[in-house]
mmCIF file of C-alpha atoms and ligand atoms in Angstrom:
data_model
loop_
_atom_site.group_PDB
_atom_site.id
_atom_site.type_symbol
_atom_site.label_atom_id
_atom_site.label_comp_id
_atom_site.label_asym_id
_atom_site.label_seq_id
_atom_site.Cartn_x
_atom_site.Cartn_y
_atom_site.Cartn_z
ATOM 1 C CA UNK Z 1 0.000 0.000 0.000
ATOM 2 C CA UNK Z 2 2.742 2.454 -0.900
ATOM 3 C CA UNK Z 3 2.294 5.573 -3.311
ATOM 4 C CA UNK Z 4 3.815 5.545 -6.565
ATOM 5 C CA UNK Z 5 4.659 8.768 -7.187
ATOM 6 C CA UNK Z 6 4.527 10.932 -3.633
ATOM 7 C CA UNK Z 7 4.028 14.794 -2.754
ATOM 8 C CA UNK Z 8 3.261 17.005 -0.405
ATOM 9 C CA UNK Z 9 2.714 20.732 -1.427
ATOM 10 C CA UNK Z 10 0.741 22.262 -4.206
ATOM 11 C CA UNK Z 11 -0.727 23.476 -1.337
ATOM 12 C CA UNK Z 12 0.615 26.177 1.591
ATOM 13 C CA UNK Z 13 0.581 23.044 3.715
ATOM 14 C CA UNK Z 14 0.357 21.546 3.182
ATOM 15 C CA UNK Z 15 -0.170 18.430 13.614
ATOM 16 C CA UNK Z 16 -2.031 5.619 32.658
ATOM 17 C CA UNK Z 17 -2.779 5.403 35.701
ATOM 18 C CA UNK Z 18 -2.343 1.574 35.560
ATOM 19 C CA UNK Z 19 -2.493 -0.986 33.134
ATOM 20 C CA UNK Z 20 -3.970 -4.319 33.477
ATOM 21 C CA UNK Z 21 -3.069 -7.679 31.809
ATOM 22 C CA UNK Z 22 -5.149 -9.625 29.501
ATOM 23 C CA UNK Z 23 -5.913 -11.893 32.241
ATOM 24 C CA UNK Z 24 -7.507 -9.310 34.196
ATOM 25 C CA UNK Z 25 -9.471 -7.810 31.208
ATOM 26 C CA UNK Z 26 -10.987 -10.957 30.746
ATOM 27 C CA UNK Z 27 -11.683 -11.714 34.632
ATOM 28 C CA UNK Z 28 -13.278 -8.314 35.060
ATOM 29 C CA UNK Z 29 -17.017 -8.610 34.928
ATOM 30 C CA UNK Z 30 -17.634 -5.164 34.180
ATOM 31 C CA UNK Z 31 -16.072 -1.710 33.536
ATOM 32 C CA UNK Z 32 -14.394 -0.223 36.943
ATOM 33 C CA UNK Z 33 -15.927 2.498 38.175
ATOM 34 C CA UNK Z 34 -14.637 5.678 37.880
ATOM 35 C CA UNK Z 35 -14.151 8.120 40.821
ATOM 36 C CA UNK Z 36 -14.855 12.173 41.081
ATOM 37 C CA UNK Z 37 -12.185 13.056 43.104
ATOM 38 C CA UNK Z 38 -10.110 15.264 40.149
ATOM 39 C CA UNK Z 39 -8.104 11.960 39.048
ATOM 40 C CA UNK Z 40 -8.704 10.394 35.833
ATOM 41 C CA UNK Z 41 -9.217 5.946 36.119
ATOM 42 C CA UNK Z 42 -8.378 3.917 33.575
ATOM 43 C CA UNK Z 43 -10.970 0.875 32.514
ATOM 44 C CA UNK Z 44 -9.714 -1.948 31.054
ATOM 45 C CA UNK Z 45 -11.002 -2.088 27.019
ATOM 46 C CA UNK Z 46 -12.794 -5.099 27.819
ATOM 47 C CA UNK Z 47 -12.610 -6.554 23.918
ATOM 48 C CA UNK Z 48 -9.057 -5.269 23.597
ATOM 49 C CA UNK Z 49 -6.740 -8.562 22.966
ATOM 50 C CA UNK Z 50 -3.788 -6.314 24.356
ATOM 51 C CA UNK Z 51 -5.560 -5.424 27.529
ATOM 52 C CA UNK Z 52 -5.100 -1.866 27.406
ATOM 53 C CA UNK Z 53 -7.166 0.831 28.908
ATOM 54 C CA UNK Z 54 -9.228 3.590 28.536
ATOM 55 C CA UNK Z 55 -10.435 6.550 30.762
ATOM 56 C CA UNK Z 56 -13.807 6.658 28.669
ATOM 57 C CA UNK Z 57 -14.782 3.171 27.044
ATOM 58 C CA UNK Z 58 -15.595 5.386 23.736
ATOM 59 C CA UNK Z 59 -11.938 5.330 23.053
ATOM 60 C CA UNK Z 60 -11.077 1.703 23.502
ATOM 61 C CA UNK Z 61 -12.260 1.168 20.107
ATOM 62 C CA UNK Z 62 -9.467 3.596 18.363
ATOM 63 C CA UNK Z 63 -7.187 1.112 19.784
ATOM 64 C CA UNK Z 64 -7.737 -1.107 16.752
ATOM 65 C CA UNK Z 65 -8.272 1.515 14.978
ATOM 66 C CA UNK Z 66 -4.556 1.914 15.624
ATOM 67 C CA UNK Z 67 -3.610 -1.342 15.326
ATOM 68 C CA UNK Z 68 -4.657 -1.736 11.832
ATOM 69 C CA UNK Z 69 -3.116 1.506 10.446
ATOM 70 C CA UNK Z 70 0.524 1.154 12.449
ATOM 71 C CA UNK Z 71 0.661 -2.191 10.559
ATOM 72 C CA UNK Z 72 -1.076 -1.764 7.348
ATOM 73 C CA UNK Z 73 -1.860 2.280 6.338
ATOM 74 C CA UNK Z 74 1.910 3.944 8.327
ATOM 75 C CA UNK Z 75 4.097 0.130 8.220
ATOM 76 C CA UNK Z 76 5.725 2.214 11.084
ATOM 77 C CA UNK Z 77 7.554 4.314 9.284
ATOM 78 C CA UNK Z 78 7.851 8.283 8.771
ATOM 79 C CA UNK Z 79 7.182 7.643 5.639
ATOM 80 C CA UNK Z 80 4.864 9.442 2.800
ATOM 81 C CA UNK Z 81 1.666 7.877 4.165
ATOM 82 C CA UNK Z 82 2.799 10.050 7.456
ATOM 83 C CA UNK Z 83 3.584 12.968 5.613
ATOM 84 C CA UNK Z 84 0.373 12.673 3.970
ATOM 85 C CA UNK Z 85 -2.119 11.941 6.736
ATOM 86 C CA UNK Z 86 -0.662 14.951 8.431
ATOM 87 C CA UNK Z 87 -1.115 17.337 5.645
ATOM 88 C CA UNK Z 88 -4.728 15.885 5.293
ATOM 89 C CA UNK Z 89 -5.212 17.305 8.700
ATOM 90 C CA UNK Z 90 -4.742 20.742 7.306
ATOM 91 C CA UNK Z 91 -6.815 20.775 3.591
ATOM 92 C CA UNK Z 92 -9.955 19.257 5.654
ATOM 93 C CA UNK Z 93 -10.045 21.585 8.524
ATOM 94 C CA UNK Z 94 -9.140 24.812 6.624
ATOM 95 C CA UNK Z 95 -12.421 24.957 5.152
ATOM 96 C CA UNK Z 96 -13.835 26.805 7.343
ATOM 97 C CA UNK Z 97 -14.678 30.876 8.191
ATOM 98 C CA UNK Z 98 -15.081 32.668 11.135
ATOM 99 C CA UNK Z 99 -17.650 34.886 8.830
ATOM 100 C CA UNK Z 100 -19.158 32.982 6.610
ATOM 101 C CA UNK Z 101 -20.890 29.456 7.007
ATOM 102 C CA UNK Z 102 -20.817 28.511 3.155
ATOM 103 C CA UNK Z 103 -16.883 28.167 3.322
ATOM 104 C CA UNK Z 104 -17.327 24.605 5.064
ATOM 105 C CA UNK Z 105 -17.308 22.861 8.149
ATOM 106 C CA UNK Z 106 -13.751 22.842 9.014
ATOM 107 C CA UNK Z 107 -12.544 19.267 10.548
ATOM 108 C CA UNK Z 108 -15.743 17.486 9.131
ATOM 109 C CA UNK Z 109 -14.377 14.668 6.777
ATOM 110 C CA UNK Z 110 -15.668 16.923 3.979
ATOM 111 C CA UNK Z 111 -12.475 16.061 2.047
ATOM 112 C CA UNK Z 112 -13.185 12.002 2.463
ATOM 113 C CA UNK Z 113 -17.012 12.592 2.134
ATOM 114 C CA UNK Z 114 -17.492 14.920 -0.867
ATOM 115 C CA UNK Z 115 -13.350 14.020 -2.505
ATOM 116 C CA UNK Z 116 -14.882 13.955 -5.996
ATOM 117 C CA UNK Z 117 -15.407 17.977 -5.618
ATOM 118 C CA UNK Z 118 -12.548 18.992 -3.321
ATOM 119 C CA UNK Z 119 -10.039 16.416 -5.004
ATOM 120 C CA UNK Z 120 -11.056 18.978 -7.803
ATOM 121 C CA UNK Z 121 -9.590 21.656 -6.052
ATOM 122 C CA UNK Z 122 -5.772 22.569 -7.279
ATOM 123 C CA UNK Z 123 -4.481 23.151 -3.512
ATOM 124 C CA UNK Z 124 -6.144 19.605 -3.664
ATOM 125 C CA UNK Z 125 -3.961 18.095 -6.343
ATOM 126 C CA UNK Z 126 -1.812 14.913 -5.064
ATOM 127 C CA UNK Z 127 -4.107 14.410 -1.843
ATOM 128 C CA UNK Z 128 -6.353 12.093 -3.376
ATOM 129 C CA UNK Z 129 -4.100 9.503 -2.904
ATOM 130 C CA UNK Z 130 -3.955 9.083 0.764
ATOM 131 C CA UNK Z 131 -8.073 10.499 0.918
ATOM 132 C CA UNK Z 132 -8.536 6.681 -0.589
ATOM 133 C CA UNK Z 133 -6.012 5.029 1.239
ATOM 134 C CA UNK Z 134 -7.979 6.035 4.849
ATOM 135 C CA UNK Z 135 -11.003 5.839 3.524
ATOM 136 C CA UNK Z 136 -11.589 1.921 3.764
ATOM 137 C CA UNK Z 137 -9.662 1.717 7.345
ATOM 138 C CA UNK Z 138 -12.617 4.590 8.297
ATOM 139 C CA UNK Z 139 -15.438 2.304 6.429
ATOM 140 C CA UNK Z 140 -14.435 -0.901 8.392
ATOM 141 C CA UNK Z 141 -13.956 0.425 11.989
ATOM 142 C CA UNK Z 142 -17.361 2.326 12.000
ATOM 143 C CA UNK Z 143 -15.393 5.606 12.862
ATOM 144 C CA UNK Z 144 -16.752 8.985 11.304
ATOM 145 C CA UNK Z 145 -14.405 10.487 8.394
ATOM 146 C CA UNK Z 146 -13.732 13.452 10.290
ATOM 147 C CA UNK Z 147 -12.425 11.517 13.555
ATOM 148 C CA UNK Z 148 -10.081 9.128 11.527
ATOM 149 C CA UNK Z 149 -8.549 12.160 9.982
ATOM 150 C CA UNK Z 150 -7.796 13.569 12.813
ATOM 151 C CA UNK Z 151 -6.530 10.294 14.315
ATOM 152 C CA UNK Z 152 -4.333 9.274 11.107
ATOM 153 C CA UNK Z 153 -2.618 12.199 11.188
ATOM 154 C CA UNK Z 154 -1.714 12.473 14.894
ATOM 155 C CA UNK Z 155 -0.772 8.692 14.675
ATOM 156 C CA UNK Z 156 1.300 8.769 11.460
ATOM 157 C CA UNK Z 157 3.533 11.773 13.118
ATOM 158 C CA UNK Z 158 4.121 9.725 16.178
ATOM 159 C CA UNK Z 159 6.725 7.623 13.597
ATOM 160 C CA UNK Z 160 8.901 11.230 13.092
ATOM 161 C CA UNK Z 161 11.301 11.040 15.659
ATOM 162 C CA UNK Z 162 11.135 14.336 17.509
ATOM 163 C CA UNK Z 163 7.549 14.963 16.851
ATOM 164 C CA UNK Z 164 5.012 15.834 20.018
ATOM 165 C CA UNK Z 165 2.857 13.688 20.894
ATOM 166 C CA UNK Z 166 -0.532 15.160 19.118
ATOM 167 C CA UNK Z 167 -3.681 15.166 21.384
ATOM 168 C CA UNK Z 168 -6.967 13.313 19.700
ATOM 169 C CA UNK Z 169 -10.468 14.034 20.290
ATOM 170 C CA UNK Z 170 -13.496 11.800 19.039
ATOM 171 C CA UNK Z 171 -16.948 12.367 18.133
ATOM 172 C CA UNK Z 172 -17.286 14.124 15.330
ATOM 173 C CA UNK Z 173 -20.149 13.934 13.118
ATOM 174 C CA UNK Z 174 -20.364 11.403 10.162
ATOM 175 C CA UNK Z 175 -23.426 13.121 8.977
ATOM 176 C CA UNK Z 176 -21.361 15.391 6.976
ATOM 177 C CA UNK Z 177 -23.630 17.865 4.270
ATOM 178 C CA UNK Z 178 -21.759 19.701 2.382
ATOM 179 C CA UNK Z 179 -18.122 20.339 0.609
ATOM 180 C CA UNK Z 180 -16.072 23.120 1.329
ATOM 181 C CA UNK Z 181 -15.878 25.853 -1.442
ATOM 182 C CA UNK Z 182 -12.747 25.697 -3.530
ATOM 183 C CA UNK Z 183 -9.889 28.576 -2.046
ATOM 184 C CA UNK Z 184 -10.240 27.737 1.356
ATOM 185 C CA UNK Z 185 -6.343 26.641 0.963
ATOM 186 C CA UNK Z 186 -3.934 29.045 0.604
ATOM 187 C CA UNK Z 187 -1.406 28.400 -2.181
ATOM 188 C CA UNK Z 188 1.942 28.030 -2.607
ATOM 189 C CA UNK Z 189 2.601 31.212 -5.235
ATOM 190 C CA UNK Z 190 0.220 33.574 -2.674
ATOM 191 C CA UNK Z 191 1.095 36.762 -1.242
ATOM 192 C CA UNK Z 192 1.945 37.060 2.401
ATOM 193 C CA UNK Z 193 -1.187 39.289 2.812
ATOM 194 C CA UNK Z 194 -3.205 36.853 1.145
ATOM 195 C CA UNK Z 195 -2.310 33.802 3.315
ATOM 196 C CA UNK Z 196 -2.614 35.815 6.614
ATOM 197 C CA UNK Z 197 -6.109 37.097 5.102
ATOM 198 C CA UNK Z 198 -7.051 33.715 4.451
ATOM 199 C CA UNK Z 199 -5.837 31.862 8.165
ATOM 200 C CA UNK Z 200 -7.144 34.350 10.398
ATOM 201 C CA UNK Z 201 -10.274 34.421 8.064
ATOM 202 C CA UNK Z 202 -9.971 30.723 9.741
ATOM 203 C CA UNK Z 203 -9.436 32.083 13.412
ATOM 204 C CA UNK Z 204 -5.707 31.515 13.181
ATOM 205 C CA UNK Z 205 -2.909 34.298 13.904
ATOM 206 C CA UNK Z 206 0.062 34.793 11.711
ATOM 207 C CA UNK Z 207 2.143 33.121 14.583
ATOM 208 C CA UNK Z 208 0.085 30.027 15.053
ATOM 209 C CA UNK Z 209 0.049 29.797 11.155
ATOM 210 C CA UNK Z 210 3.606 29.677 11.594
ATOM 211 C CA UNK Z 211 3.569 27.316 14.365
ATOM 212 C CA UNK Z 212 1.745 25.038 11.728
ATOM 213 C CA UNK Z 213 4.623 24.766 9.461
ATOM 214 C CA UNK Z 214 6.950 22.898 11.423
ATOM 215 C CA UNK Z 215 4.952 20.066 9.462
ATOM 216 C CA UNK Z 216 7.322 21.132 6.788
ATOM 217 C CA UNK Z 217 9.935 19.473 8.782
ATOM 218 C CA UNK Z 218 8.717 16.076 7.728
ATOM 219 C CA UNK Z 219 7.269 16.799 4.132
ATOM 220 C CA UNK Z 220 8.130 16.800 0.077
ATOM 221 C CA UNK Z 221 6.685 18.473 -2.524
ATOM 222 C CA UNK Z 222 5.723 16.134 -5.492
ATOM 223 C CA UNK Z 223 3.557 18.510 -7.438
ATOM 224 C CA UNK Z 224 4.829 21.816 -7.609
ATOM 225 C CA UNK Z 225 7.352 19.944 -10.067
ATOM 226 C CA UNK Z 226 6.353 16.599 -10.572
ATOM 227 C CA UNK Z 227 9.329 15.741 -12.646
ATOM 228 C CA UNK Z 228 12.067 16.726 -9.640
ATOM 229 C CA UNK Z 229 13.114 13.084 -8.427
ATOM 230 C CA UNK Z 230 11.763 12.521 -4.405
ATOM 231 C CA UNK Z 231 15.215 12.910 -2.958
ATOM 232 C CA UNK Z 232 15.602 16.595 -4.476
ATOM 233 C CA UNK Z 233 11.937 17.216 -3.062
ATOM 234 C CA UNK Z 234 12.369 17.967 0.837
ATOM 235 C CA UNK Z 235 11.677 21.101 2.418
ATOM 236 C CA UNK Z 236 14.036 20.327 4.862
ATOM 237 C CA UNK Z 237 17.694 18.288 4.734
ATOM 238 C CA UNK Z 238 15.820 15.953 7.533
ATOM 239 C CA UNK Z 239 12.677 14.964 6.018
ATOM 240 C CA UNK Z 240 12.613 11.650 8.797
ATOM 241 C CA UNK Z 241 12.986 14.042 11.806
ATOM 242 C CA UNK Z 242 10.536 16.245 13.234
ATOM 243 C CA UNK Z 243 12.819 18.950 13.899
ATOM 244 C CA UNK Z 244 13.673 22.920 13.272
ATOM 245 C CA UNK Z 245 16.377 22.468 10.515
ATOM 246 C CA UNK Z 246 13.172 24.264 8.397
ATOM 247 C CA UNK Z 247 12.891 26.718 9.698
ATOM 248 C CA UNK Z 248 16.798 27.920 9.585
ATOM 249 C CA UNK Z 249 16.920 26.400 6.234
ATOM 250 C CA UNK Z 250 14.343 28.300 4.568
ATOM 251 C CA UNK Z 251 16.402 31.545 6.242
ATOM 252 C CA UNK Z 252 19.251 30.794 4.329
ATOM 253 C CA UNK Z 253 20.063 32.798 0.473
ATOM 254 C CA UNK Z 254 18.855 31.001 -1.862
ATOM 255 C CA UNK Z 255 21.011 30.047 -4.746
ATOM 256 C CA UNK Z 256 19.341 28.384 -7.535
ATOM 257 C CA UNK Z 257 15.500 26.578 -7.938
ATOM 258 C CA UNK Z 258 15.561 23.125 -7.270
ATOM 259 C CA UNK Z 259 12.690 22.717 -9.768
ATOM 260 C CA UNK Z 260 10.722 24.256 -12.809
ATOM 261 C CA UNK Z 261 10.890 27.819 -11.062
ATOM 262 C CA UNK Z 262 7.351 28.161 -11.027
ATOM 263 C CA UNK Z 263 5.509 30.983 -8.961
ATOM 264 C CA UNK Z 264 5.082 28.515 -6.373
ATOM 265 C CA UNK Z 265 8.647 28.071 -5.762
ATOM 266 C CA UNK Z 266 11.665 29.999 -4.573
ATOM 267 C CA UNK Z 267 15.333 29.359 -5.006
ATOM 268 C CA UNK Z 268 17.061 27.297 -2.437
ATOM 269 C CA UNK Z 269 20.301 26.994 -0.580
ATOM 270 C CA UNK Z 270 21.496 23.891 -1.501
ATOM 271 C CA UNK Z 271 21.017 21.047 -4.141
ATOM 272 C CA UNK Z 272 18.882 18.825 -2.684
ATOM 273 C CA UNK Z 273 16.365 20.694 -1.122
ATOM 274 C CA UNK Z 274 13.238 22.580 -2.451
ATOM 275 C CA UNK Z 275 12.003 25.641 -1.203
ATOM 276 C CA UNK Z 276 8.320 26.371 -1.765
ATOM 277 C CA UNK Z 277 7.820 30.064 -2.709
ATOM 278 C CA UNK Z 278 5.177 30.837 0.310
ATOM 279 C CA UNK Z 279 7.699 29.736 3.110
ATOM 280 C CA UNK Z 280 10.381 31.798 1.485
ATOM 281 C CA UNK Z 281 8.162 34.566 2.381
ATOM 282 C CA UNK Z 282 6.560 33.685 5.219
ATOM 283 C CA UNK Z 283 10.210 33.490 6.893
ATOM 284 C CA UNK Z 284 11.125 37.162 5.550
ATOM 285 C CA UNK Z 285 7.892 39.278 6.160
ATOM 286 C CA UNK Z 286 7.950 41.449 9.110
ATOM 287 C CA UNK Z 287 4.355 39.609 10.616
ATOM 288 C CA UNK Z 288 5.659 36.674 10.614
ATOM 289 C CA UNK Z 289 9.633 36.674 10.684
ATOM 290 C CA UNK Z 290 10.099 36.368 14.500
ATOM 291 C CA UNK Z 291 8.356 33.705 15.315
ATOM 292 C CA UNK Z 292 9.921 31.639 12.743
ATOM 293 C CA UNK Z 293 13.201 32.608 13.779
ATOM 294 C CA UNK Z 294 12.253 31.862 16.994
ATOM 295 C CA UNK Z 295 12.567 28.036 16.995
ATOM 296 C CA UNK Z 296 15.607 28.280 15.390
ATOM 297 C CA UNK Z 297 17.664 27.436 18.346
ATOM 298 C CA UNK Z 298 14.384 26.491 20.656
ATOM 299 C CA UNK Z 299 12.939 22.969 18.960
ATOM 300 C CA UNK Z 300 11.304 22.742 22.505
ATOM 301 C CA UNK Z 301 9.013 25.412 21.774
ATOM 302 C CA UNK Z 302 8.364 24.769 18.108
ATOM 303 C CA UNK Z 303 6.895 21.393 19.518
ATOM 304 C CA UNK Z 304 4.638 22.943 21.983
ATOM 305 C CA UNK Z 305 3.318 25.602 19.967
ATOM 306 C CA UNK Z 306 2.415 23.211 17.219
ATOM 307 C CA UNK Z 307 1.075 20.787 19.535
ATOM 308 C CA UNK Z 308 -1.023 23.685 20.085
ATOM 309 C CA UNK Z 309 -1.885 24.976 17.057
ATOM 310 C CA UNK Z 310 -2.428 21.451 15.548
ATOM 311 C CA UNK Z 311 -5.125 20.747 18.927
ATOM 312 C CA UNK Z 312 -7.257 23.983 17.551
ATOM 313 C CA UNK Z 313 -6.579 22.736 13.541
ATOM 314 C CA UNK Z 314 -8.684 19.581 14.434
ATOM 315 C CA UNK Z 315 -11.659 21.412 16.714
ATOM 316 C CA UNK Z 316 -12.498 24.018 13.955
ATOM 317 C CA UNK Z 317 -16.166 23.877 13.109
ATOM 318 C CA UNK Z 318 -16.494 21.977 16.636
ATOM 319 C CA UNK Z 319 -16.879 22.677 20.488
ATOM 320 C CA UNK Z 320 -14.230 20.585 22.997
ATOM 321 C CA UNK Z 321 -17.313 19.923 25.027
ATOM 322 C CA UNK Z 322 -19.069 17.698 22.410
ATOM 323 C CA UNK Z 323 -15.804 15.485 21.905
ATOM 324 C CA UNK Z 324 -14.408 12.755 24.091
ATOM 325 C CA UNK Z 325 -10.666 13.566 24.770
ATOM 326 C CA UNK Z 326 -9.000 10.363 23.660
ATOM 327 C CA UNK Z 327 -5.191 11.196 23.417
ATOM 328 C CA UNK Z 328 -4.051 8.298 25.736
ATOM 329 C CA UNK Z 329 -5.055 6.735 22.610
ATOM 330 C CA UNK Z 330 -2.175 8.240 20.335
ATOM 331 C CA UNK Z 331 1.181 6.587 20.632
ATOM 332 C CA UNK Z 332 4.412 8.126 22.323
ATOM 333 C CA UNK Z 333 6.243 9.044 19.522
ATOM 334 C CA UNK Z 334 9.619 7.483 18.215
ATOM 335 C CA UNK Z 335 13.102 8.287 19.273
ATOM 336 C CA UNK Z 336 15.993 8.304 16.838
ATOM 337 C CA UNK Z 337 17.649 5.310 17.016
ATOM 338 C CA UNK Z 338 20.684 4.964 19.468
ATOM 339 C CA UNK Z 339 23.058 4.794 16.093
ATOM 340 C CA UNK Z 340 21.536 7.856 14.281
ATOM 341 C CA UNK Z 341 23.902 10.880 13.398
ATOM 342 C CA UNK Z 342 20.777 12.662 13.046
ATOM 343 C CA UNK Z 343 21.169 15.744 15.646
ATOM 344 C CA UNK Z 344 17.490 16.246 17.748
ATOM 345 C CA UNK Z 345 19.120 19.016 20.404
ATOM 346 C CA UNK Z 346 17.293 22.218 21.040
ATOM 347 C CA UNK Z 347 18.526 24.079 18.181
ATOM 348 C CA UNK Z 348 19.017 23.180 14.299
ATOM 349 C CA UNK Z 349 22.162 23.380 12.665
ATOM 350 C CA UNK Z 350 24.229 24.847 9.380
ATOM 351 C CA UNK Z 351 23.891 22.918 6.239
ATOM 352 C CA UNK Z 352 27.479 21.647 5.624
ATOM 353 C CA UNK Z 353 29.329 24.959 3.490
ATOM 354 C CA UNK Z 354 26.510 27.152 5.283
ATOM 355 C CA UNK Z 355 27.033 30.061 8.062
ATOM 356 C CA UNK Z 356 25.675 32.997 9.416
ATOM 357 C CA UNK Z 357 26.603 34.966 6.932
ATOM 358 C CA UNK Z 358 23.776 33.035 5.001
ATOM 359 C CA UNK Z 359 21.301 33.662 6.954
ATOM 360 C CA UNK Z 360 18.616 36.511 5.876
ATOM 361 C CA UNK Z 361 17.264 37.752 9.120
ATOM 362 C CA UNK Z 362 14.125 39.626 8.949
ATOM 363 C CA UNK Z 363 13.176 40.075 12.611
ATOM 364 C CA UNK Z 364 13.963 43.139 14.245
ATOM 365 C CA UNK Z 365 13.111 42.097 17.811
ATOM 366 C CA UNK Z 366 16.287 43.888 19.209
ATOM 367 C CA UNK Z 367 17.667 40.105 19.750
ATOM 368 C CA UNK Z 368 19.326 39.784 17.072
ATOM 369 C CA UNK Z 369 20.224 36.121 15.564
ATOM 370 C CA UNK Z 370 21.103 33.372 17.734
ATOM 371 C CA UNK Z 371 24.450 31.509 17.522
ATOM 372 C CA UNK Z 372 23.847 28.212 16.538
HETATM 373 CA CA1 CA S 1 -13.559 20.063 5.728
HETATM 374 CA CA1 CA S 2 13.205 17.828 9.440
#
């Protein structure tokens, strides 16, 4: 179930209190009870063959929900069904307004439920791919489109070693009525001022849409230029680790395009790498330059913030209250392994042949740029 020709970005985007044994799930009778007294019990899943637990029996069922895609959607791997499932986060909940009810129902499934008119969509193009490989996984466990979105993509990331560990919330409606208009995704080739219009249109702020992009850490463009080869499509040198080379990458003077040179791309720093015209810009304009510079040396807060920011991605067009917080649910994510050369400290580092003299700072917090 792999992808035969992968890519990530026509698009802007585009984030126990005990455990029992099997013996005792099958000895206990009936769920525990639970206890008011501001602690949170775990009940054993009572069909679960693992014997793992649940503080509200409505999650015990994503735990084969998560069985089946670790083994046969993700193959535990960070690989392009990851990358995928995590952009399909973003292009289902972004349609959605703050002003205007026709743009869509934000995290609804509308993507999975109505694909034949939003596949149609060019910020669309490439996502059908991993829209049909959920869909069946969503059809067989009974779970509502929306949900498994949400679920796949928070549960892919977990295989990006450095990642956060995304929180998950069920109960979302299947009951789905209608697609989201086409330019609820911002492109690429748009302006600054047309992005920002567009996210906070959305009820984000230029720094949480900034906070998003660290998703760019683990992603590859495949149809800005289709005919660029996978290994020249990262938009960052560490497309397997969730980490903040990005965002200093995408600082750095670019040298020559990777690809075709279309309006949705900008030149990049180094063979290898392609840099996708909208984070060129986002990382130079004055709204939106400090924050990004900000996780340059502080990966600890890039994960928080888009832990965050990736928590109120999959409530728009819903209210906390109506979910069922099931985030014990989601995996701890990966480490690297003990052998990797593959730095995960608090700061990124220079490209080999790069400096600070490459760097194109655009913040003018007083700070200056931090040594790295
Ligand atoms: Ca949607
Ligand atoms: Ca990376």
């Amino acid at each position: 179930m792999r992808f035969t020709n992968k890519s990530n970005a026509t698009s802007l985007l585009f984030f126990s209190v005990f455990s029992v044994s099997s013996s005792l799930v099958s000895a206990a009778p009936n769920p525990l009870p639970s206890l008011d007294v501001g602690l949170t019990f775990k009940r054993p899943c009572m069909a679960d063959p693992k014997g793992r637990s649940a503080s509200n029996p409505v999650c015990c069922k994503w735990y084969e929900v998560l069985d089946d895609i670790q083994l046969n959607l993700f193959e535990h791997e960070c690989g392009p069904e990851a990358h995928e499932s995590l952009r399909l986060t973003f292009h289902d909940a972004m349609g959605y307004s703050t002003t205007n009810p026709l743009m869509g129902g934000g995290a609804d499934g509308s993507v999975m439920h109505f694909a034949e008119i939003e596949m149609g969509y060019v910020a669309n193009h490439g996502v059908d791919e991993i829209v049909e490989l959920q869909r069946p996984f969503a059809i067989k466990h009974e779970v509502s489109f929306a949900d498994f979105i949400q679920f796949a993509g928070a549960v892919g990331l977990t295989h990006c070693p450095g990642s956060p560990r995304l929180q998950f919330f069920t109960g979302r409606s299947n009951q789905t009525i209608f697609p989201a208009p086409d330019g609820t995704l911002p492109l690429a080739s748009d302006s600054v001022d047309k992005i920002l219009e567009r996210v906070n249109d959305v009820g984000f702020t230029a720094d949480e849409l900034v906070d998003l992009m660290a998703s760019h850490s683990v992603a590859v463009q495949r149809h800005v230029d289709p005919s660029l080869p996978v290994n020249q499509s990262f938009l960052d040198s560490t497309p397997g680790t969730f980490d903040s080379q990005f965002y200093l990458e995408t600082m750095l003077k670019g040298e020559s395009f990777a690809g075709n040179g279309s309006r949705s791309e900008a030149t990049s720093p180094f063979i290898g790498e392609f840099r996708l015209a909208s984070d060129a810009a986002l990382a130079r304009d004055p709204r939106t330059a400090c924050e990004w510079q900000s996780f340059v040396d502080n990966r600890t807060s890039m994960n928080q913030k888009f832990k965050l920011a990736m928590k109120k991605l999959s409530l728009i067009g819903h209210s906390l209250e109506h979910l069922v917080d099931c985030s014990e649910v989601i995996p701890i994510p990966v480490q690297p392994p003990s052998n990797s050369t593959t730095s995960l400290g608090n700061s990124a580092s220079y490209p080999k042949g790069k400096g600070r003299s490459d760097v194109e700072v655009a913040c003018d917090n007083g700070k200056g740029f931090p040594d790295l």
